[in-house]
Coordinates of C-alpha atoms and ligand atoms in Angstrom, one line a residue:
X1 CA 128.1 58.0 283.2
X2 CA 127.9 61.0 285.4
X3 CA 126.3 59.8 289.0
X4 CA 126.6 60.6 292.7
X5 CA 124.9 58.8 295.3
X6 CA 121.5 59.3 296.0
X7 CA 120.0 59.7 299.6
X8 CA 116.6 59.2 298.9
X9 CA 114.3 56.7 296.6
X10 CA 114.8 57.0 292.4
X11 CA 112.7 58.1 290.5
X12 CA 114.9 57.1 287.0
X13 CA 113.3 58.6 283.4
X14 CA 114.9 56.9 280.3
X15 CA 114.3 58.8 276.7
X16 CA 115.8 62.2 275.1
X17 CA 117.3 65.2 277.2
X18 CA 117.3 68.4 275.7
X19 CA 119.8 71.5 278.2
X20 CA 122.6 73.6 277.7
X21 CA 125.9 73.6 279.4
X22 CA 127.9 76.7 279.8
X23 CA 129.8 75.4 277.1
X24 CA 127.0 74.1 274.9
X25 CA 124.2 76.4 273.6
X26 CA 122.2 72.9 273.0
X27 CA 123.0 69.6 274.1
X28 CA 120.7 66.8 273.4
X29 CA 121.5 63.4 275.1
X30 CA 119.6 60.5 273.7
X31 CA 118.3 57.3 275.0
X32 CA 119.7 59.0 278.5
X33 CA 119.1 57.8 281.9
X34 CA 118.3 60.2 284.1
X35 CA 117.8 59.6 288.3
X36 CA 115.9 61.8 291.0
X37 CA 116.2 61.5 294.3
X38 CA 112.4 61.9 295.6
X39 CA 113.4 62.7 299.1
X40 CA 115.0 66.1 297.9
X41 CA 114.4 67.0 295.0
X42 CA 117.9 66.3 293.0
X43 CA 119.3 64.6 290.2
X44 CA 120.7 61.8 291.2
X45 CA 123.0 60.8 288.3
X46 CA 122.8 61.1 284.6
X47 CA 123.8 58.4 282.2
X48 CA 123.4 56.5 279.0
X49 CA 121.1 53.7 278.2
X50 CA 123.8 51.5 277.8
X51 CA 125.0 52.0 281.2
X52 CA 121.5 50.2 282.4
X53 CA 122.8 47.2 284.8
X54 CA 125.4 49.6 286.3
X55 CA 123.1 52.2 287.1
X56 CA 120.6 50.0 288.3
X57 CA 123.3 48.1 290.7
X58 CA 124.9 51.4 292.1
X59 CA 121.5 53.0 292.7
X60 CA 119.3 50.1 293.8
X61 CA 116.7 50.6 291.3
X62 CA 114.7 48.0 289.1
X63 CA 114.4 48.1 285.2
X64 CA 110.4 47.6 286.1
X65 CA 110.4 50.8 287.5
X66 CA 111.7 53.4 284.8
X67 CA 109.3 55.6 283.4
X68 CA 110.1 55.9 279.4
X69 CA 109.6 59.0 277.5
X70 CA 107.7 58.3 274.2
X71 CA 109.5 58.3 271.0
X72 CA 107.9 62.3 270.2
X73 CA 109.4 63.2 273.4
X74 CA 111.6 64.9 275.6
X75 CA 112.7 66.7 278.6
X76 CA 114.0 70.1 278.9
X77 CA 114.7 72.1 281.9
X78 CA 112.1 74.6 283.2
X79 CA 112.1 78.2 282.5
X80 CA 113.1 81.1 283.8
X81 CA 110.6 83.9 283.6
X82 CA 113.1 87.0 285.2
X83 CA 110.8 89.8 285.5
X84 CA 107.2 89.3 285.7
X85 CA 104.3 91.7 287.7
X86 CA 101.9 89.7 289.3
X87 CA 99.2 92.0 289.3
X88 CA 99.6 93.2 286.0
X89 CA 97.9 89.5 284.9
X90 CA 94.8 91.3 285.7
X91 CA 95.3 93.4 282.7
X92 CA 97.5 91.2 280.2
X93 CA 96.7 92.1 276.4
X94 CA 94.9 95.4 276.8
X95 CA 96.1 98.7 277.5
X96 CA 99.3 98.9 275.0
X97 CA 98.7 102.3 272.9
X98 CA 100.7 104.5 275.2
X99 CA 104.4 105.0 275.7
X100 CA 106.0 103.8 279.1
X101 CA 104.9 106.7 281.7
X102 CA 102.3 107.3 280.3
X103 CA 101.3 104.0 280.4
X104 CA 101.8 103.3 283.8
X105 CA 99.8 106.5 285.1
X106 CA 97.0 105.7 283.0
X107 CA 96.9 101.8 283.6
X108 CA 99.0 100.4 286.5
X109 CA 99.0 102.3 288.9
X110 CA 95.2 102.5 289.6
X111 CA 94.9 98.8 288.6
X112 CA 98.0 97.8 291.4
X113 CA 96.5 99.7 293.6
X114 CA 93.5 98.0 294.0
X115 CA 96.2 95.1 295.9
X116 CA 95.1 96.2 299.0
X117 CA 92.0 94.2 298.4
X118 CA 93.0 90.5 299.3
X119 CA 89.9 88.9 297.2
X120 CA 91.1 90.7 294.1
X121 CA 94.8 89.7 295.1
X122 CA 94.0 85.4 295.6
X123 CA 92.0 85.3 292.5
X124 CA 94.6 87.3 290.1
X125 CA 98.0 85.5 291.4
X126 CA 96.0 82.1 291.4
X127 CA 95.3 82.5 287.8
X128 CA 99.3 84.0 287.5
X129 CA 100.6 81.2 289.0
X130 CA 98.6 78.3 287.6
X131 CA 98.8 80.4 284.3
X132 CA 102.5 80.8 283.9
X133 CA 103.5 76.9 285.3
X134 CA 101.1 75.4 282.6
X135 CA 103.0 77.6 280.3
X136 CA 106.2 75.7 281.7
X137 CA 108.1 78.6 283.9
X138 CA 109.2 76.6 287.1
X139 CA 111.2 79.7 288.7
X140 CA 109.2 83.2 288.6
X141 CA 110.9 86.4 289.7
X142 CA 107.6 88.2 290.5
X143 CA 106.9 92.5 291.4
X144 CA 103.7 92.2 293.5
X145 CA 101.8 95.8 294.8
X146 CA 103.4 97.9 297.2
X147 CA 101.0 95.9 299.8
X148 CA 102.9 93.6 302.2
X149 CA 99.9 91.3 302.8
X150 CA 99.0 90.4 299.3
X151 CA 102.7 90.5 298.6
X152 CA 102.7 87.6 301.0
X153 CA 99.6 85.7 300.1
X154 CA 101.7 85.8 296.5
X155 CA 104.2 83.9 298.1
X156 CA 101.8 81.6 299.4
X157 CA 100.1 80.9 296.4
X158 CA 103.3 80.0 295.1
X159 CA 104.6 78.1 297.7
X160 CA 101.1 76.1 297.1
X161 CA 101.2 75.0 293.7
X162 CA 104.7 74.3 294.0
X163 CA 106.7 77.0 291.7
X164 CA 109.9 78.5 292.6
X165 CA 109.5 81.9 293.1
X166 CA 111.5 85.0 293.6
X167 CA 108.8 87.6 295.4
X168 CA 109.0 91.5 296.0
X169 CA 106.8 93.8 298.0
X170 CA 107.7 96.7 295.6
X171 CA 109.1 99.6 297.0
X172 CA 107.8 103.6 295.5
X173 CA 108.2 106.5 298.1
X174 CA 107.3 108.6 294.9
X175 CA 104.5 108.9 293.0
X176 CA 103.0 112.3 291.6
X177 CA 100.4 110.8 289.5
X178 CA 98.6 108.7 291.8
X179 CA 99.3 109.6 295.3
X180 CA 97.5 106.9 297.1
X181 CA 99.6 104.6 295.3
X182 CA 102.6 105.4 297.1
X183 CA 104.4 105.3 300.6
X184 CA 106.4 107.2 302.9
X185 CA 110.0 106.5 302.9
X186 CA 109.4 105.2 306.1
X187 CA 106.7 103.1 305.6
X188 CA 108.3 101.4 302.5
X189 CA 111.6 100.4 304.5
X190 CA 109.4 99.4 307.5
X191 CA 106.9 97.2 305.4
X192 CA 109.9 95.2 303.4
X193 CA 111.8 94.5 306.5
X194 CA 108.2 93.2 307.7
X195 CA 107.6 91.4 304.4
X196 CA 111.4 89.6 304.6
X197 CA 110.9 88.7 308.0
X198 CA 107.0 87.0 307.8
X199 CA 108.7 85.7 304.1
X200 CA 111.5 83.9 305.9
X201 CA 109.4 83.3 309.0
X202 CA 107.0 80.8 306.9
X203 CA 109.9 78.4 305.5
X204 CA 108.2 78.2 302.1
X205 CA 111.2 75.8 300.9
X206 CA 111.1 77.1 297.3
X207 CA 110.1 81.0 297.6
X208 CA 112.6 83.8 298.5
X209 CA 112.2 88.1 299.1
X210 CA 113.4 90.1 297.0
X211 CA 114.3 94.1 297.7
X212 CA 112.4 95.4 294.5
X213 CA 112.8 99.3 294.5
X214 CA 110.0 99.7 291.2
X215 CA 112.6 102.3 289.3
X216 CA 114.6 105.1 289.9
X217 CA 111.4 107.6 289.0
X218 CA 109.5 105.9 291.7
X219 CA 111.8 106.4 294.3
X220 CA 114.0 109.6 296.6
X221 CA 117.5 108.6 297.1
X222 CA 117.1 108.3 300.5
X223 CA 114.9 105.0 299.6
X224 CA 116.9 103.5 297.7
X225 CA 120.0 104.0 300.5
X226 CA 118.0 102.1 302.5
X227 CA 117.3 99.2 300.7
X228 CA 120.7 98.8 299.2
X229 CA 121.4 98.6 302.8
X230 CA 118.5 96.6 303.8
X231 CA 119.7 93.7 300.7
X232 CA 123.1 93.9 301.9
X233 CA 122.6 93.1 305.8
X234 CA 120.5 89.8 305.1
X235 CA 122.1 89.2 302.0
X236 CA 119.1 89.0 299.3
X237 CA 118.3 89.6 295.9
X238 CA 117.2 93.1 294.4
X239 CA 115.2 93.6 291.4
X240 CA 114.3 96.9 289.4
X241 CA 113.9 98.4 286.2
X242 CA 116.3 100.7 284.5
X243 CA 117.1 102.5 280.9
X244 CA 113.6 101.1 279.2
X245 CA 112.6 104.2 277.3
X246 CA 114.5 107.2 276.4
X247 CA 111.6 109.2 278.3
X248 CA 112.5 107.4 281.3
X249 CA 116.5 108.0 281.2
X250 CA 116.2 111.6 280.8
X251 CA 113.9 112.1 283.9
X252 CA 116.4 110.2 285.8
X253 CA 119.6 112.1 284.6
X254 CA 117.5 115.3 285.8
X255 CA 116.4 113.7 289.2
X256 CA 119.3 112.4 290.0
X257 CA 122.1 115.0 288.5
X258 CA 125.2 113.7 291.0
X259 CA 125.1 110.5 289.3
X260 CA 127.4 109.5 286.6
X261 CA 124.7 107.3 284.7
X262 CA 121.2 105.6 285.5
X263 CA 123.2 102.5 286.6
X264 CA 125.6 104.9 288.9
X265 CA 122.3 106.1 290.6
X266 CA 121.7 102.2 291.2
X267 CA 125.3 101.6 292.2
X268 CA 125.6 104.6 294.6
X269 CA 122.9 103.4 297.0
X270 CA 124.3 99.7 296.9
X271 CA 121.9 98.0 294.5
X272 CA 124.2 96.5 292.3
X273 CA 125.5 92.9 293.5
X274 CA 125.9 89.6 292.0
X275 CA 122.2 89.1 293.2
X276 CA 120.7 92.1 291.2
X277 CA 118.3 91.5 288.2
X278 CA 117.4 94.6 286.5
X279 CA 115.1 94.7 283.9
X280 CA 115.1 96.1 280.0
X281 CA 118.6 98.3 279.9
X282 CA 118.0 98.8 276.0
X283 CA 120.0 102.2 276.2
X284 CA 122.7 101.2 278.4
X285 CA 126.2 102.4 277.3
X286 CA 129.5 100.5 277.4
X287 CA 130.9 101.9 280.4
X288 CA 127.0 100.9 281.9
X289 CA 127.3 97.5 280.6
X290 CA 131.3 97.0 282.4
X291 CA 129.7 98.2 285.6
X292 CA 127.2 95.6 285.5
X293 CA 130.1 93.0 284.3
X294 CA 132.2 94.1 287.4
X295 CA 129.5 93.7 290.0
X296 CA 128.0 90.5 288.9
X297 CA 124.3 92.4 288.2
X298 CA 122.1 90.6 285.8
X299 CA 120.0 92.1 282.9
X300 CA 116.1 90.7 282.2
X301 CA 115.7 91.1 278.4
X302 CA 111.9 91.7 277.8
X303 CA 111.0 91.3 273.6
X304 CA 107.5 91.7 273.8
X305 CA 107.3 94.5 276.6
X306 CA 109.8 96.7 274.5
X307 CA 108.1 95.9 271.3
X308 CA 104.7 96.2 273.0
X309 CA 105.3 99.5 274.4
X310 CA 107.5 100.8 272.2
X311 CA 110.4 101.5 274.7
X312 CA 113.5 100.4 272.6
X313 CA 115.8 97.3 271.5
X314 CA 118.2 95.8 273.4
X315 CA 121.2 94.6 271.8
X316 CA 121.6 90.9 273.2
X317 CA 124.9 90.5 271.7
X318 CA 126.6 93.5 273.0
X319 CA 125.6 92.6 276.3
X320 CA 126.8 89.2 275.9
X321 CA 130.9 90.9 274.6
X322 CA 130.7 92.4 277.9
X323 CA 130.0 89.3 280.2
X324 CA 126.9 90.2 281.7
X325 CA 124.7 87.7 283.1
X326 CA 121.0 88.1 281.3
X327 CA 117.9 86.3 281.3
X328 CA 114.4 86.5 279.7
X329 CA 111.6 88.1 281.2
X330 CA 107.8 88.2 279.9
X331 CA 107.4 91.3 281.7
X332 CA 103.4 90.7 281.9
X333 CA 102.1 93.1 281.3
X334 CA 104.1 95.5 279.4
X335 CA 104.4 92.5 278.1
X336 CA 101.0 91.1 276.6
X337 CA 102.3 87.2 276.9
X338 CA 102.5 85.3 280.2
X339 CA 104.4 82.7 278.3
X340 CA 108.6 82.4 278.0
X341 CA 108.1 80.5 274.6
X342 CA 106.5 83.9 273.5
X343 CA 109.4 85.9 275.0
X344 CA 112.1 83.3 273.1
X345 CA 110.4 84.1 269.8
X346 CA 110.4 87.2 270.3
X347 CA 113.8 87.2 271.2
X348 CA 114.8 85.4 268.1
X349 CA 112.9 87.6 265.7
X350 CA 114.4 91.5 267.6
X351 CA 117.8 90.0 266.9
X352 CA 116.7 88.7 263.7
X353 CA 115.6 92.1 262.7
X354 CA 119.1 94.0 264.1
X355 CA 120.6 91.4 262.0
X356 CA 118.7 93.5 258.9
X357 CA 119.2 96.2 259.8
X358 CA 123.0 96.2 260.2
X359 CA 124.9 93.2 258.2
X360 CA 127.8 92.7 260.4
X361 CA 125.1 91.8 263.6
X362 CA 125.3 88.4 264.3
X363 CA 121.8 87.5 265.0
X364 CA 121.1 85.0 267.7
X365 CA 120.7 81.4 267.2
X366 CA 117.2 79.4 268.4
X367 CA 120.1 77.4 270.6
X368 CA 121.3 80.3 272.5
X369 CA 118.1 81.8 273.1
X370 CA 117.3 78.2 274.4
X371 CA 119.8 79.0 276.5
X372 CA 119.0 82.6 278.0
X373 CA 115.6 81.2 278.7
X374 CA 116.8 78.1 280.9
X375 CA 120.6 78.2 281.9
X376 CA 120.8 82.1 281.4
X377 CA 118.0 82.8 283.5
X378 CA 119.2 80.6 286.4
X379 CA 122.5 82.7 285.9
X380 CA 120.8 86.2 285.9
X381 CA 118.9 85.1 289.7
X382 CA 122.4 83.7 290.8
X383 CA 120.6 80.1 290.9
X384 CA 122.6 78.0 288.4
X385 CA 124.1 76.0 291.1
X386 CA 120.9 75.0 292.0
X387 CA 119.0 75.3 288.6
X388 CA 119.0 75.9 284.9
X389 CA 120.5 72.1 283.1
X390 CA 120.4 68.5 284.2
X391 CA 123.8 68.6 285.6
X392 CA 123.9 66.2 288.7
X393 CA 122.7 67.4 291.9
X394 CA 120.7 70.7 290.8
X395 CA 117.4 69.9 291.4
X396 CA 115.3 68.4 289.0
X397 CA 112.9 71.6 287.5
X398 CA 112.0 70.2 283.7
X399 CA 109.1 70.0 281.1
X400 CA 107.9 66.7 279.6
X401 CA 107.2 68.2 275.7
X402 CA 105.7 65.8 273.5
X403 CA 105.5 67.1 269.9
X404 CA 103.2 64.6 268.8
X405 CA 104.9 64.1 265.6
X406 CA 107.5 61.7 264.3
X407 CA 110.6 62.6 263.9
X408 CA 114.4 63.0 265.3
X409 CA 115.5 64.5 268.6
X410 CA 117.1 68.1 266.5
X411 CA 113.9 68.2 264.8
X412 CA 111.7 67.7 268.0
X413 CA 113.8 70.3 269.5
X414 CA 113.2 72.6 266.6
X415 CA 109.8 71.9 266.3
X416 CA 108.5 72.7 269.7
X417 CA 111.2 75.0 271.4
X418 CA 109.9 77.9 270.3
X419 CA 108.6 78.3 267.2
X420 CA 105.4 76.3 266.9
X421 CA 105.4 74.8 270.5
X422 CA 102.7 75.9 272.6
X423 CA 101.6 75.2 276.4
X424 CA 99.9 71.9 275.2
X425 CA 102.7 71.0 274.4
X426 CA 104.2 70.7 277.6
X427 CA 102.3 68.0 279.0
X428 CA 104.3 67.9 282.7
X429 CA 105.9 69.9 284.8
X430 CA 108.5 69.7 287.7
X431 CA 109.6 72.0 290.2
X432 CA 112.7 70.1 292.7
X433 CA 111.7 66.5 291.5
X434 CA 107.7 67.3 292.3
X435 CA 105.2 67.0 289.4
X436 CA 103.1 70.4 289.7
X437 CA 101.4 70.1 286.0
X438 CA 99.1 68.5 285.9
X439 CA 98.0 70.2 289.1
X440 CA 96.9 67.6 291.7
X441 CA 93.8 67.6 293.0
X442 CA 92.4 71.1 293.3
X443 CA 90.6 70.4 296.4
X444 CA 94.3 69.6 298.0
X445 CA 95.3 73.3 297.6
X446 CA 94.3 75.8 300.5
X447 CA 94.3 78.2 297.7
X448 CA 92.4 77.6 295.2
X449 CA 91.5 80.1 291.3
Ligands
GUN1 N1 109.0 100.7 285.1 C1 108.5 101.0 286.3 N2 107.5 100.2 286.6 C2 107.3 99.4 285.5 C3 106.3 98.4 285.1 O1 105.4 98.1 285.9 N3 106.5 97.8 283.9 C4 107.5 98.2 283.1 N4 107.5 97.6 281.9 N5 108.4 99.1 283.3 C5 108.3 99.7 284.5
FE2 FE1 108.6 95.4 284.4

């Protein structure tokens, strides 16, 4: 038995428990007794069925009030979608015939910059929201518009229907092809340190600002300065993109000839901490990948964005040798999925595919991509001691999956997570102990799709 004592009321759920432990790709813990504390959110303690009359006695709970999983059931913990754009819902699934730059001139940048318009803004990250926490992702790491206000109303939305949420006003004081999509240097530092400050000001419990520079082509030198600075002095998380498509790395090496690498021009201008997500980094060299190891930044790997736009393929394992931290991202929509059991399978069948293509490639296993897409991904936001496994006192962010099928809990596992499970699968969600899927009442939520 594994327990600590509770401050609040239990909520106790007895059946299967799916997570992984540093240690252990998959870990399934049957007939497990597992106690939240409703008041805040947290696990209360974790033990076995057997331990019944001394969990009840230590935690003041009665055998009346457990809830029991059905025998086609389990719990996992939530995912982690690393890299999402917001607005990009508005255009998930069409639009993929282009390379990269191309791509965004053509498609995002005039659909983002429509963001200005709050109507537009409500209806598209309602549907994102509701979308992607049906799907089972309990902490988002969202790119909004370059427009504080519907950057913010993203927050709200999220703070509304109860998903975790990391949120960024993104930052581009350069922009050839689309002028009006862009801002001053000024104007970009000025509206971020606005966006922190209403961010923090509201007290969403569960939603945090992130300094999201879009990508090294999107932004001078002296913008990036200034938000490496602007992270650093109130200590918060940074998201980007870097080394997606081979396009994309040459134009950087030309803009930015003093830097040593793409990832130097990150790390010159103070964007690389252990709070850094970056997403893609399929042509990232060694040297790259030990810069990242040194300074604690995380990768996002995104399947179905780099197969989607044909950018590249990252090598997972190579950047697991060198310690980095890395999560999964959906990347919507690059990315033509909103869902993180899409970006596992995709995940699985890229590595699956290096492991073709070169015999002495160890491909990845279903477990550890399990893994990246719930421990890994709390480890890639710098949230595991908070999220990511049902180790006691993170807070309780998990999926009830029912398979509807008979069978044991290896094959439930392999039957839903991810190669046939789908969102109707998943049939509740929690975010810190709260059930948010089923969504409550709609009428209850200010903000409604
Ligand atoms: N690089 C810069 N902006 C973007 C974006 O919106 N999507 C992707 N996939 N890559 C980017
Ligand atoms: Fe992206």
């Amino acid at each position: 038995m594994c327990a600590s004592r509770a401050g609040g009321l239990e909520r106790v759920f007895r059946g299967t428990f799916i997570h992984s432990t540093p240690d252990a790709a998959l870990q399934i813990l049957e007939d497990a007794l597992l106690g939240v504390d409703s008041v805040v959110g947290k696990i209360a303690f974790v033990g076995k069925g057997t331990e019944l009359d001394a969990l009840t006695q230590d935690f003041g709970f009665s055998p009346a009030e457990i809830l029991h999983l059905g025998p086609h059931e389990f719990f996992m913990p939530g995912l982690v979608d690393t890299h999402i754009h917001a607005p990009q819902y508005s255009y998930a699934g069409t639009g993929l015939d282009m390379p990269l730059l191309e791509w965004l001139k053509t498609y995002t940048f005039p659909a983002e910059s429509c963001f200005h318009d709050l109507d537009l803004a409500r209806r598209v990250y309602t549907q994102v929201v509701r979308r992607t926490l049906k799907n089972g992702t309990t902490t988002a790491c969202y790119f909004a518009t370059i427009h504080t206000d519907a950057s913010l109303l993203l927050c709200q939305i999220t703070d509304v229907f109860g998903q975790r949420g990391l949120v960024g006003k993104v930052c581009m004081d350069r922009n050839d092809s689309l002028p009006r999509y862009s801002e001053t240097s000024q104007e970009s530092q000025a509206e971020t340190c606005r966006f922190i400050e209403e961010l923090l000001n509201k007290q969403y419990p569960l939603v945090k600002p992130v300094v999201t520079p879009r990508f090294a082509l999107s932004c001078t030198g002296a913008l990036l300065g200034q938000l490496g600075a602007i992270a650093k002095k109130n200590n918060l998380h940074i998201q980007s993109h870097i080394s997606e498509n081979p396009e994309e790395v040459k134009l950087v090496k030309e803009l930015f000839p003093e830097a040593e690498s793409y990832t130097d021009v990150y790390h010159r201008h103070n964007l690389l901490t252990d709070k850094t997500v970056m997403a893609h980094g399929c042509y990232l060299t060694d040297q790259e990948l030990d810069l990242f190891h040194e300074t604690g930044a995380a990768l996002s790997h995104c399947p179905n964005s780099n197969i989607s736009l044909r950018s590249g393929v990252l090598n997972v394992r190579n950047v697991l040798r060198h310690k980095v931290k890395l999560g999964l991202g959906t990347d919507v929509a690059g990315g033509y999925s909103s869902s993180m059991l899409d970006t596992m399978r995709r995940t699985l069948d890229v590595s699956k595919i290096l492991g073709t293509l070169d015999p002495d490639y160890h491909s990845l296993t279903m477990e550890e991509v399990f893994r990246l897409a719930t421990l890994g991904g709390s480890q890639a936001l710098s949230m595991d001691q908070q999220i990511g496994n049902f180790e006691v006192g993170k807070d309780f962010d998990a999926l009830r999956v029912n398979v509807k099928v008979p069978d044991g809990p290896v094959d439930l596992f392999q039957r839903d997570q991810p190669k046939v499970g789908d969102d109707w699968n998943i049939v509740e969600v929690f975010v810190a102990g709260r059930k948010v899927v089923p969504f409550s009442d709609p009428s209850n939520l200010a903000v409604q799709s």
